[in-house]
Short mmCIF file of C-alpha atoms and ligand atoms in Angstrom, two decimals:
data_model
loop_
_atom_site.label_atom_id
_atom_site.label_comp_id
_atom_site.label_asym_id
_atom_site.label_seq_id
_atom_site.Cartn_x
_atom_site.Cartn_y
_atom_site.Cartn_z
CA MET Q 1 97.92 105.30 79.43
CA PRO Q 2 95.26 107.95 80.15
CA ILE Q 3 93.07 107.61 83.24
CA GLU Q 4 90.12 105.35 82.44
CA ARG Q 5 87.06 105.73 84.66
CA ASN Q 6 84.77 102.82 85.60
CA ALA Q 7 87.28 100.50 83.96
CA ASP Q 8 86.67 96.84 83.13
CA LEU Q 9 89.42 94.84 84.89
CA LYS Q 10 88.77 91.53 83.11
CA PRO Q 11 91.57 91.98 80.55
CA TYR Q 12 94.05 92.81 83.31
CA HIS Q 13 94.04 89.66 85.44
CA THR Q 14 94.19 85.90 84.90
CA PHE Q 15 91.18 84.61 86.88
CA GLY Q 16 88.78 85.94 84.27
CA VAL Q 17 86.18 87.13 86.79
CA SER Q 18 84.22 90.32 86.18
CA ALA Q 19 85.25 93.38 88.18
CA ARG Q 20 85.40 97.11 87.56
CA ALA Q 21 87.64 99.80 89.05
CA ALA Q 22 86.62 103.38 89.75
CA ALA Q 23 89.77 104.35 87.83
CA LEU Q 24 92.65 102.64 86.02
CA ALA Q 25 95.93 104.16 84.82
CA GLY Q 26 99.40 102.99 83.90
CA PHE Q 27 102.83 104.49 84.61
CA ALA Q 28 106.22 103.87 83.02
CA SER Q 29 108.46 106.04 85.22
CA GLU Q 30 108.78 107.60 88.67
CA ALA Q 31 107.60 110.94 87.27
CA GLU Q 32 104.44 109.39 85.80
CA LEU Q 33 103.69 107.55 89.04
CA ARG Q 34 104.21 110.69 91.15
CA ALA Q 35 101.86 112.60 88.85
CA LEU Q 36 99.17 109.93 89.36
CA LEU Q 37 99.69 109.91 93.13
CA ASN Q 38 99.17 113.70 93.16
CA GLU Q 39 96.34 113.76 90.62
CA PRO Q 40 93.53 115.75 92.34
CA THR Q 41 90.70 113.54 91.01
CA LEU Q 42 92.40 110.41 92.40
CA LEU Q 43 93.32 111.76 95.84
CA GLY Q 44 91.67 109.89 98.70
CA LEU Q 45 90.97 106.80 96.60
CA ASP Q 46 92.39 103.42 97.68
CA ARG Q 47 95.24 102.34 95.41
CA LEU Q 48 95.98 98.91 94.00
CA ILE Q 49 99.31 98.36 92.26
CA LEU Q 50 98.92 95.93 89.39
CA GLY Q 51 101.42 93.87 87.43
CA GLY Q 52 100.19 91.04 85.22
CA GLY Q 53 97.26 90.24 87.53
CA SER Q 54 98.31 86.57 87.87
CA ASN Q 55 98.36 86.40 91.66
CA LEU Q 56 95.16 88.12 92.67
CA LEU Q 57 91.42 87.59 92.88
CA PHE Q 58 88.86 90.37 92.67
CA THR Q 59 85.94 89.49 94.94
CA ARG Q 60 84.15 92.79 94.26
CA ASP Q 61 84.43 95.92 92.17
CA TRP Q 62 87.49 97.90 93.24
CA PRO Q 63 86.25 101.24 94.60
CA GLY Q 64 89.63 102.94 94.15
CA VAL Q 65 92.28 103.40 91.50
CA VAL Q 66 94.26 100.58 89.91
CA LEU Q 67 97.78 101.71 88.96
CA ARG Q 68 99.46 99.40 86.46
CA ASN Q 69 103.23 99.20 86.54
CA ASP Q 70 104.58 99.48 82.98
CA VAL Q 71 108.17 100.48 83.89
CA PRO Q 72 110.21 98.99 81.01
CA GLY Q 73 113.79 97.99 80.32
CA ILE Q 74 116.53 95.48 81.00
CA GLU Q 75 120.07 96.79 81.52
CA VAL Q 76 123.44 95.60 82.78
CA LEU Q 77 124.62 97.48 85.87
CA SER Q 78 128.02 95.82 86.27
CA GLU Q 79 129.89 92.70 85.22
CA ASP Q 80 133.18 90.85 85.44
CA ASP Q 81 134.37 87.47 84.13
CA GLU Q 82 132.27 85.56 86.64
CA ARG Q 83 129.10 87.53 87.27
CA VAL Q 84 126.72 90.10 85.86
CA THR Q 85 124.26 92.32 87.67
CA VAL Q 86 121.22 92.98 85.53
CA ARG Q 87 118.36 95.31 86.38
CA ALA Q 88 114.84 95.12 84.97
CA GLY Q 89 111.95 97.55 85.04
CA ALA Q 90 109.07 96.29 87.18
CA GLY Q 91 106.77 96.25 84.15
CA THR Q 92 108.96 93.79 82.24
CA VAL Q 93 107.25 90.46 81.68
CA TRP Q 94 109.03 88.03 84.03
CA HIS Q 95 109.45 85.27 81.43
CA ASP Q 96 110.92 87.77 78.93
CA LEU Q 97 113.59 88.62 81.51
CA VAL Q 98 114.30 84.90 82.06
CA LEU Q 99 114.55 84.23 78.31
CA HIS Q 100 116.84 87.25 77.89
CA THR Q 101 119.23 86.06 80.62
CA VAL Q 102 119.20 82.47 79.32
CA ALA Q 103 119.99 83.72 75.79
CA GLN Q 104 123.01 85.61 77.17
CA GLY Q 105 124.21 82.49 79.02
CA TRP Q 106 123.67 84.08 82.43
CA GLY Q 107 122.58 81.43 84.90
CA GLY Q 108 120.23 81.72 87.85
CA LEU Q 109 116.67 82.37 86.73
CA GLU Q 110 116.16 79.40 84.37
CA ASN Q 111 114.25 77.20 86.87
CA MET Q 112 111.72 80.04 87.16
CA SER Q 113 110.91 80.05 83.43
CA LEU Q 114 107.30 80.68 82.44
CA ILE Q 115 106.10 82.02 85.80
CA PRO Q 116 103.38 84.45 84.68
CA GLY Q 117 103.36 88.10 85.65
CA ARG Q 118 105.79 90.98 85.74
CA VAL Q 119 109.16 91.54 87.36
CA GLY Q 120 107.87 94.01 89.97
CA ALA Q 121 105.60 91.47 91.65
CA GLY Q 122 108.36 88.87 91.90
CA PRO Q 123 109.80 90.15 95.21
CA MET Q 124 106.30 90.50 96.70
CA GLN Q 125 106.05 86.79 97.36
CA ASN Q 126 109.65 85.84 96.58
CA ILE Q 127 108.45 83.81 93.60
CA GLY Q 128 109.85 80.35 93.27
CA ALA Q 129 109.62 77.17 91.30
CA TYR Q 130 111.49 73.90 90.75
CA GLY Q 131 113.97 74.42 93.57
CA THR Q 132 114.90 78.09 92.97
CA GLU Q 133 113.54 81.26 94.55
CA LEU Q 134 113.91 84.86 93.44
CA LYS Q 135 115.95 85.61 96.58
CA ASP Q 136 118.67 83.15 95.47
CA HIS Q 137 119.84 85.57 92.75
CA PHE Q 138 118.48 88.87 94.03
CA ASP Q 139 120.82 91.86 94.31
CA HIS Q 140 118.63 94.84 95.25
CA LEU Q 141 115.43 96.62 94.30
CA GLU Q 142 114.24 100.19 94.03
CA ALA Q 143 110.82 101.09 95.37
CA LEU Q 144 108.95 104.36 95.42
CA ARG Q 145 107.59 105.30 98.84
CA ILE Q 146 103.98 106.37 98.35
CA SER Q 147 103.91 108.79 101.30
CA ASP Q 148 106.58 111.15 99.88
CA GLY Q 149 107.45 109.87 96.38
CA GLU Q 150 111.06 109.07 97.34
CA VAL Q 151 112.83 106.12 95.74
CA ILE Q 152 114.41 103.82 98.32
CA ARG Q 153 116.95 101.08 97.62
CA PHE Q 154 116.30 97.77 99.42
CA SER Q 155 118.99 95.15 100.02
CA LYS Q 156 118.21 91.45 100.21
CA THR Q 157 118.18 91.57 104.02
CA GLU Q 158 115.83 94.56 104.03
CA CYS Q 159 113.38 92.69 101.78
CA ARG Q 160 113.04 89.97 104.47
CA PHE Q 161 112.38 87.22 101.98
CA GLY Q 162 110.88 83.97 103.19
CA TYR Q 163 108.92 81.13 101.64
CA ARG Q 164 106.46 83.07 99.40
CA GLU Q 165 106.96 85.99 101.77
CA SER Q 166 108.63 89.38 101.95
CA PHE Q 167 108.53 92.75 103.68
CA PHE Q 168 106.40 93.99 100.75
CA LYS Q 169 103.71 91.37 101.36
CA ARG Q 170 103.50 92.37 105.05
CA GLU Q 171 104.57 95.70 106.58
CA GLY Q 172 105.46 97.25 103.20
CA ARG Q 173 102.10 96.44 101.58
CA ASP Q 174 100.37 99.54 100.16
CA ARG Q 175 103.35 101.70 101.20
CA PHE Q 176 105.84 101.01 98.39
CA VAL Q 177 105.72 100.54 94.64
CA ILE Q 178 108.53 98.35 93.34
CA MET Q 179 110.01 100.12 90.30
CA ARG Q 180 113.11 98.08 89.34
CA VAL Q 181 114.66 94.81 90.45
CA ALA Q 182 118.33 93.80 90.06
CA PHE Q 183 119.73 90.26 89.97
CA THR Q 184 123.28 88.95 90.12
CA LEU Q 185 123.68 86.07 87.69
CA ASN Q 186 126.46 83.66 86.93
CA LYS Q 187 128.43 83.72 83.68
CA ARG Q 188 129.73 80.21 84.43
CA PRO Q 189 126.46 78.74 85.55
CA GLN Q 190 125.95 75.60 87.60
CA VAL Q 191 122.58 74.13 86.79
CA ASN Q 192 120.18 73.18 89.59
CA VAL Q 193 118.44 69.98 88.52
CA GLY Q 194 117.75 68.47 91.94
CA TYR Q 195 113.99 68.82 91.52
CA GLY Q 196 112.48 65.44 90.58
CA SER Q 197 110.40 66.47 87.59
CA ILE Q 198 113.29 68.40 85.96
CA LYS Q 199 115.53 65.37 86.35
CA SER Q 200 113.02 63.07 84.70
CA GLU Q 201 112.24 65.53 81.89
CA LEU Q 202 115.95 65.85 81.08
CA GLU Q 203 116.34 62.04 81.18
CA LYS Q 204 113.37 61.71 78.83
CA ARG Q 205 115.15 64.08 76.46
CA GLY Q 206 118.42 62.13 76.73
CA ILE Q 207 120.30 65.14 78.14
CA ALA Q 208 123.06 64.11 80.56
CA SER Q 209 124.94 67.45 80.88
CA PRO Q 210 122.25 70.11 80.71
CA THR Q 211 122.88 73.77 79.94
CA ILE Q 212 120.74 76.51 81.44
CA ARG Q 213 118.79 76.57 78.17
CA ASP Q 214 118.08 72.83 78.53
CA VAL Q 215 116.80 73.45 82.05
CA SER Q 216 114.66 76.37 80.90
CA ASP Q 217 113.23 74.29 78.02
CA ALA Q 218 112.52 71.39 80.39
CA VAL Q 219 110.71 73.67 82.86
CA ILE Q 220 108.68 75.24 80.03
CA ALA Q 221 107.68 71.77 78.81
CA ILE Q 222 106.70 70.52 82.29
CA ARG Q 223 104.71 73.64 83.10
CA SER Q 224 102.94 73.69 79.72
CA SER Q 225 101.85 70.07 80.11
CA LYS Q 226 100.83 70.29 83.77
CA LEU Q 227 99.39 73.71 84.48
CA PRO Q 228 96.18 75.15 83.05
CA ASP Q 229 96.61 77.98 80.55
CA PHE Q 230 94.88 80.94 82.17
CA ARG Q 231 93.86 82.20 78.73
CA VAL Q 232 91.67 79.11 78.44
CA LEU Q 233 90.82 78.35 82.09
CA GLY Q 234 90.95 81.28 84.51
CA ASN Q 235 93.25 80.75 87.51
CA ALA Q 236 95.99 82.41 89.56
CA GLY Q 237 98.31 79.43 90.00
CA SER Q 238 98.57 77.84 93.43
CA PHE Q 239 95.76 79.27 95.52
CA PHE Q 240 97.35 78.15 98.81
CA LYS Q 241 100.87 78.11 100.18
CA ASN Q 242 102.51 74.84 101.14
CA PRO Q 243 102.22 74.75 104.94
CA THR Q 244 105.25 74.24 107.13
CA VAL Q 245 104.82 72.46 110.45
CA PRO Q 246 107.03 71.22 113.30
CA ALA Q 247 108.38 67.68 112.83
CA THR Q 248 106.15 66.37 115.64
CA GLU Q 249 103.10 67.70 113.83
CA ALA Q 250 104.21 66.00 110.59
CA ASP Q 251 104.47 62.72 112.54
CA ARG Q 252 100.93 63.19 113.83
CA ILE Q 253 99.56 63.78 110.31
CA LYS Q 254 101.48 60.75 109.02
CA ARG Q 255 99.44 58.60 111.38
CA ILE Q 256 96.26 59.75 109.55
CA LEU Q 257 97.91 59.88 106.11
CA PRO Q 258 100.77 57.36 105.92
CA ASP Q 259 101.91 58.44 102.43
CA LEU Q 260 102.20 62.11 103.50
CA VAL Q 261 104.68 63.95 101.25
CA THR Q 262 107.21 66.02 103.21
CA PHE Q 263 110.21 68.21 102.38
CA PRO Q 264 112.63 70.07 104.64
CA GLY Q 265 111.19 73.53 105.41
CA GLU Q 266 112.77 76.71 106.79
CA HIS Q 267 114.26 76.78 110.30
CA GLY Q 268 114.03 73.03 110.90
CA THR Q 269 110.32 72.82 110.03
CA VAL Q 270 108.73 70.30 107.68
CA LYS Q 271 107.10 71.48 104.44
CA LEU Q 272 103.92 69.65 103.41
CA ALA Q 273 102.48 69.59 99.89
CA ALA Q 274 99.18 71.48 100.19
CA GLY Q 275 98.07 69.92 96.89
CA GLN Q 276 98.26 66.44 98.41
CA LEU Q 277 96.19 67.45 101.46
CA ILE Q 278 93.53 69.08 99.26
CA GLU Q 279 93.44 66.05 96.99
CA LYS Q 280 93.15 63.65 99.93
CA ALA Q 281 90.33 65.79 101.32
CA GLY Q 282 88.51 64.95 98.09
CA TRP Q 283 88.64 68.22 96.18
CA LYS Q 284 90.74 67.39 93.11
CA GLY Q 285 88.59 67.84 90.00
CA PHE Q 286 85.65 69.22 92.04
CA ARG Q 287 83.33 71.32 89.89
CA GLU Q 288 80.24 73.30 90.79
CA ASN Q 289 78.55 75.89 88.59
CA GLY Q 290 81.36 77.84 86.90
CA TYR Q 291 84.16 77.22 89.37
CA GLY Q 292 86.19 74.33 90.71
CA VAL Q 293 89.48 72.69 91.61
CA HIS Q 294 91.77 71.76 88.74
CA LYS Q 295 91.58 68.10 87.70
CA ASP Q 296 95.36 67.58 87.62
CA GLN Q 297 96.58 70.04 90.26
CA ALA Q 298 94.47 70.40 93.40
CA LEU Q 299 96.32 73.56 94.49
CA VAL Q 300 94.83 75.49 91.59
CA LEU Q 301 91.28 76.83 91.82
CA VAL Q 302 89.76 77.52 88.42
CA ASN Q 303 87.08 79.59 86.77
CA HIS Q 304 85.38 77.40 84.15
CA GLY Q 305 83.59 80.52 82.92
CA GLY Q 306 81.12 82.85 84.51
CA ALA Q 307 82.22 82.35 88.12
CA THR Q 308 82.39 85.40 90.37
CA GLY Q 309 85.40 86.21 92.53
CA GLY Q 310 83.15 85.83 95.58
CA GLN Q 311 82.22 82.25 94.57
CA ILE Q 312 85.89 81.33 94.08
CA PHE Q 313 86.78 82.88 97.44
CA ASP Q 314 83.95 80.90 99.13
CA LEU Q 315 85.25 77.71 97.51
CA SER Q 316 88.71 78.47 98.93
CA THR Q 317 87.12 78.76 102.40
CA ARG Q 318 85.42 75.39 101.99
CA VAL Q 319 88.75 73.83 100.97
CA LEU Q 320 90.53 75.44 103.95
CA GLU Q 321 87.87 74.20 106.35
CA SER Q 322 87.87 70.64 105.09
CA VAL Q 323 91.68 70.34 105.22
CA ARG Q 324 91.56 71.71 108.78
CA GLU Q 325 88.83 69.22 109.74
CA ARG Q 326 90.45 66.21 108.06
CA PHE Q 327 94.11 66.76 108.93
CA GLY Q 328 94.22 69.57 111.50
CA VAL Q 329 96.36 71.62 109.11
CA GLU Q 330 95.76 75.34 108.62
CA LEU Q 331 96.23 76.34 104.97
CA GLU Q 332 96.99 79.94 104.06
CA ARG Q 333 95.90 81.61 100.85
CA GLU Q 334 98.78 82.62 98.59
CA VAL Q 335 96.65 84.61 96.15
CA ASN Q 336 96.09 88.28 97.06
CA ILE Q 337 92.39 88.92 97.68
CA PHE Q 338 90.81 92.26 96.77
P1 FAD P 401 99.90 90.78 90.24
O1 FAD P 401 98.96 89.63 90.30
O2 FAD P 401 99.55 91.90 89.34
O3 FAD P 401 100.11 91.35 91.72
C1 FAD P 401 100.35 90.46 92.79
C2 FAD P 401 100.48 91.29 94.09
O4 FAD P 401 101.65 92.10 94.03
C3 FAD P 401 99.32 92.25 94.31
O5 FAD P 401 99.10 92.34 95.70
C4 FAD P 401 99.85 93.56 93.77
O6 FAD P 401 99.23 94.68 94.37
C5 FAD P 401 101.32 93.49 94.12
N1 FAD P 401 102.21 94.16 93.16
C6 FAD P 401 102.31 93.90 91.84
N2 FAD P 401 103.28 94.66 91.28
C7 FAD P 401 103.79 95.43 92.29
C8 FAD P 401 104.81 96.42 92.36
N3 FAD P 401 105.50 96.78 91.28
N4 FAD P 401 105.06 97.01 93.56
C9 FAD P 401 104.37 96.64 94.67
N5 FAD P 401 103.38 95.72 94.66
C10 FAD P 401 103.11 95.11 93.49
N6 FAD P 401 104.14 82.08 91.52
C11 FAD P 401 105.28 81.52 91.97
O7 FAD P 401 105.90 82.02 92.91
N7 FAD P 401 105.79 80.41 91.38
C12 FAD P 401 105.18 79.80 90.33
O8 FAD P 401 105.69 78.81 89.83
C13 FAD P 401 103.95 80.35 89.86
N8 FAD P 401 103.28 79.75 88.85
C14 FAD P 401 102.11 80.27 88.43
C15 FAD P 401 101.40 79.62 87.40
C16 FAD P 401 100.21 80.13 86.93
C17 FAD P 401 99.47 79.41 85.81
C18 FAD P 401 99.70 81.33 87.46
C19 FAD P 401 98.45 81.94 86.91
C20 FAD P 401 100.38 81.97 88.49
C21 FAD P 401 101.56 81.45 89.00
N9 FAD P 401 102.27 82.05 90.05
C22 FAD P 401 103.46 81.51 90.49
C23 FAD P 401 101.75 83.26 90.69
C24 FAD P 401 102.16 84.56 89.96
O9 FAD P 401 102.49 84.30 88.63
C25 FAD P 401 103.34 85.24 90.63
O10 FAD P 401 103.05 85.51 91.98
C26 FAD P 401 103.73 86.55 89.93
O11 FAD P 401 104.89 87.08 90.50
C27 FAD P 401 102.62 87.59 89.98
O12 FAD P 401 103.00 88.64 89.12
P2 FAD P 401 101.96 89.68 88.58
O13 FAD P 401 102.73 90.76 87.89
O14 FAD P 401 100.92 89.01 87.80
O15 FAD P 401 101.37 90.24 89.94
P1 NAP P 402 105.13 69.23 92.24
O1 NAP P 402 106.37 69.07 91.46
O2 NAP P 402 103.95 68.34 91.96
O3 NAP P 402 105.47 69.15 93.80
C1 NAP P 402 104.46 69.35 94.78
C2 NAP P 402 105.01 70.22 95.88
O4 NAP P 402 106.07 69.54 96.50
C3 NAP P 402 105.54 71.51 95.34
O5 NAP P 402 104.65 72.52 95.71
C4 NAP P 402 106.93 71.66 95.92
O6 NAP P 402 107.07 72.74 96.82
C5 NAP P 402 107.18 70.40 96.66
N1 NAP P 402 108.39 69.75 96.11
C6 NAP P 402 108.46 68.85 95.10
N2 NAP P 402 109.73 68.47 94.90
C7 NAP P 402 110.48 69.15 95.78
C8 NAP P 402 111.88 69.18 96.07
N3 NAP P 402 112.75 68.43 95.40
N4 NAP P 402 112.30 70.00 97.05
C9 NAP P 402 111.43 70.76 97.73
N5 NAP P 402 110.11 70.78 97.50
C10 NAP P 402 109.63 69.98 96.54
O7 NAP P 402 104.63 70.74 92.14
P2 NAP P 402 103.88 71.50 90.98
O8 NAP P 402 102.58 71.94 91.51
O9 NAP P 402 103.93 70.76 89.69
O10 NAP P 402 104.79 72.79 90.85
C11 NAP P 402 106.11 72.70 90.40
C12 NAP P 402 106.86 73.92 90.86
O11 NAP P 402 106.26 75.11 90.31
C13 NAP P 402 106.84 74.10 92.38
O12 NAP P 402 108.10 74.62 92.77
C14 NAP P 402 105.76 75.12 92.60
O13 NAP P 402 106.01 75.95 93.73
C15 NAP P 402 105.81 75.95 91.33
N6 NAP P 402 104.46 76.47 91.02
C16 NAP P 402 104.00 77.48 91.77
C17 NAP P 402 102.75 78.03 91.50
C18 NAP P 402 102.26 79.23 92.27
O14 NAP P 402 101.30 79.82 91.88
N7 NAP P 402 102.90 79.57 93.36
C19 NAP P 402 101.97 77.51 90.48
C20 NAP P 402 102.47 76.44 89.77
C21 NAP P 402 103.72 75.92 90.03
P3 NAP P 402 107.41 74.26 96.35
O15 NAP P 402 106.12 74.81 95.89
O16 NAP P 402 107.88 74.86 97.62
O17 NAP P 402 108.46 74.20 95.31
#
């Protein structure tokens, strides 16, 4: 991809808001990325690494350069009778990787079918869905250090994965470009169907002993029926993270909201469903001008057409404030704001 100046970013992200970048370029290898990092006309500009643009919101024109990760490929690194380690280029579409592994009969990623975006962004927030997180099957990743162009290998521990968290979302942000990600998958897979909606979808289909393909198909069906298609209604998935609170805090909120939904969180905390809190604060289906809160899923802010990123960001602030006021719970944005 040649360097495009004053580039329109609308085709490159899923919220559908208007934004331009001073420059936009793609890279498919370490050599191409290093060349862009050293390109004299781009030196000194802020850099934004882009995948599929499904977890970000542009609230203004980007005054720097957007570098799109197009590193391709899926390859097997090692295998035995039980397991296979497969590595994918960061530019691979995440769902294509999932479908590839499911077709081979390699279990592990099937619950994360149809998550939009590219492989390289997966470790950023340790993507997860329907009871599985990326970290559960992660082997290692390779990331290029921007300061000197060196490629560093990161183990699972070094990535410091947490609930929608990682080293790359915190200290590593703007310092590393994830180039390839490797997963260890199971050739004799055990399916994970503990998540309520998967169980009921499989029951509806009359499947008692599901294969990983059955699970993948079930997840695809649930997601397609429940989540807005960003090609039709701009969005970036869940705008907020599910908050985790101490058990005593959950008890306090239960006194205000007796049907409070809770799940076990990390380190003995209690995970709340942010969608429920937003809905109970009255936002589900809210619509104003071109933006709003999705009618079926209150965690998803939407662009009905013509909204600006700034308007959607302001709406997210109003939602945050009202949940704080009503329940004393501090929501945190999951979407990356630029
Ligand atoms: P982008 O939006 O392009 O980038 C996201 C962030 O990662 C940015 O800060 C960017 O700078 C950085 N980044 C991207 N690539 C790299 C790289 N190679 N190296 C370093 N930094 C990088 N997420 C879930 O976890 N679970 C879900 O179930 C889920 N469902 C979704 C449903 C819908 C309808 C939508 C629109 C989104 C959903 N998401 C979900 C959010 C999103 O799909 C994921 O976070 C996904 O991993 C983002 O990938 P992307 O390539 O689009 O990243
Ligand atoms: P849902 O099934 O209506 O459940 C609401 C929330 O309760 C979810 O956020 C989920 O937390 C939690 N939950 C439900 N059952 C659970 C269980 N058995 N164990 C632990 N936690 C449970 O959620 P949904 O909105 O339709 O989403 C379904 C799945 O897709 C969720 O895993 C969600 O994270 C994922 N998703 C993510 C995004 C995103 O952008 N991040 C967008 C759409 C869907 P968790 O979120 O921790 O799983």
